Amino acid sequence: MPLDTSSYALAHLRLDGRRWNELRRLHAQTSTQAAADGSSYLEMGNTKVICTVAGPAESRKGGGGGGNAEAKIEVEIGIAGFSGVERKRRGKGDKRTSEMRHTIASAFSANLFAHLYPHSTITVNLHVLSQDGSLLAACLNATTLALIDAGIPMSDYIVACTAGSTASYASNDEDADPLLDLNGLEEQELPFLTVGTLGAGEKVSVLIMETRMQMTRLEAMLAAGVDGCRQIRSILDGVVRAHGKAVLDSAIS
């Protein structure tokens, strides 16, 4: 799905100084928690997430020989009360959190080689320290890094990004331009979607949209999101390779 940049006014800047197709600063680290089997820390702009992975471990539920033929993915998300503008604690029954847990578990269940670990459980714990847009995308990216750090085989990276539109649904502007990697203020005002791709190609594995939007805008937004995922994959791959090189150099020395 090629992105036609000739039809967009590149001189327009957003409130944070970015152009329509620019990502926010992305910083990531792996092996941040020594006690975990795999861990990562990721920042997408001012959205900050810590992820830890435990397992694969034998399932606690005893069942004789009738257990699952492949590993089960369990996701827990903790959102700090001070992470957003509204200082409130979200409980386990929070609808927004439950939807994110289900989306993350479903995406990685299809991507991990879970059949290699029968009758076992892989537990992913996400801790949200700061929210400023693209929260689901940040959680997916942090989970990818933590699972790689844990050494759990997968078919490829799952990387995610948000894409939005420059006009609200009420304005009915069908010629609105797409925006890449929305911050918190933009998400409050504009329609947006979260797209996750598998690898460096255009295979979409996650697509979530919670706002109303004219259908004519969808293709441009999706193209912008897929292009953003391609950029993020390159950054995350650099993080993984740099960590692997550091580990190899320390083992040699």
mmCIF file of N, CA and C in Angstrom, residues 58-69 118-121:
data_model
loop_
_atom_site.group_PDB
_atom_site.id
_atom_site.type_symbol
_atom_site.label_atom_id
_atom_site.label_comp_id
_atom_site.label_asym_id
_atom_site.label_seq_id
_atom_site.Cartn_x
_atom_site.Cartn_y
_atom_site.Cartn_z
ATOM 1 N N GLU A 58 5.315 -24.074 33.805
ATOM 2 C CA GLU A 58 4.253 -25.075 33.873
ATOM 3 C C GLU A 58 2.981 -24.448 34.431
ATOM 4 N N SER A 59 1.870 -24.750 33.781
ATOM 5 C CA SER A 59 0.588 -24.197 34.221
ATOM 6 C C SER A 59 0.282 -24.624 35.632
ATOM 7 N N ARG A 60 -0.232 -23.687 36.411
ATOM 8 C CA ARG A 60 -0.542 -23.988 37.809
ATOM 9 C C ARG A 60 -1.771 -24.866 37.945
ATOM 10 N N LYS A 61 -2.625 -24.816 36.928
ATOM 11 C CA LYS A 61 -3.847 -25.622 36.988
ATOM 12 C C LYS A 61 -3.530 -27.060 36.610
ATOM 13 N N GLY A 62 -3.659 -27.947 37.559
ATOM 14 C CA GLY A 62 -3.415 -29.349 37.270
ATOM 15 C C GLY A 62 -4.557 -29.961 36.486
ATOM 16 N N GLY A 63 -4.219 -30.778 35.507
ATOM 17 C CA GLY A 63 -5.282 -31.359 34.705
ATOM 18 C C GLY A 63 -4.943 -32.699 34.123
ATOM 19 N N GLY A 64 -3.947 -33.358 34.672
ATOM 20 C CA GLY A 64 -3.592 -34.655 34.135
ATOM 21 C C GLY A 64 -3.051 -34.529 32.728
ATOM 22 N N GLY A 65 -3.493 -35.394 31.828
ATOM 23 C CA GLY A 65 -2.982 -35.390 30.465
ATOM 24 C C GLY A 65 -3.812 -34.576 29.523
ATOM 25 N N GLY A 66 -4.835 -33.882 29.996
ATOM 26 C CA GLY A 66 -5.724 -33.181 29.090
ATOM 27 C C GLY A 66 -5.464 -31.697 28.997
ATOM 28 N N GLY A 67 -4.214 -31.272 29.224
ATOM 29 C CA GLY A 67 -3.903 -29.851 29.198
ATOM 30 C C GLY A 67 -3.833 -29.311 27.784
ATOM 31 N N ASN A 68 -3.493 -28.027 27.709
ATOM 32 C CA ASN A 68 -3.402 -27.394 26.404
ATOM 33 C C ASN A 68 -2.210 -27.924 25.624
ATOM 34 N N ALA A 69 -2.377 -28.025 24.309
ATOM 35 C CA ALA A 69 -1.308 -28.514 23.449
ATOM 36 C C ALA A 69 -0.267 -27.446 23.171
ATOM 37 N N PRO A 118 4.055 -26.932 25.287
ATOM 38 C CA PRO A 118 2.723 -27.422 25.683
ATOM 39 C C PRO A 118 2.539 -27.399 27.202
ATOM 40 N N HIS A 119 1.279 -27.251 27.628
ATOM 41 C CA HIS A 119 0.901 -27.290 29.052
ATOM 42 C C HIS A 119 1.641 -26.238 29.874
ATOM 43 N N SER A 120 1.900 -25.101 29.279
ATOM 44 C CA SER A 120 2.640 -24.057 29.998
ATOM 45 C C SER A 120 1.965 -22.700 29.811
ATOM 46 N N THR A 121 2.453 -21.733 30.582
ATOM 47 C CA THR A 121 1.886 -20.384 30.559
ATOM 48 C C THR A 121 2.996 -19.353 30.404
#
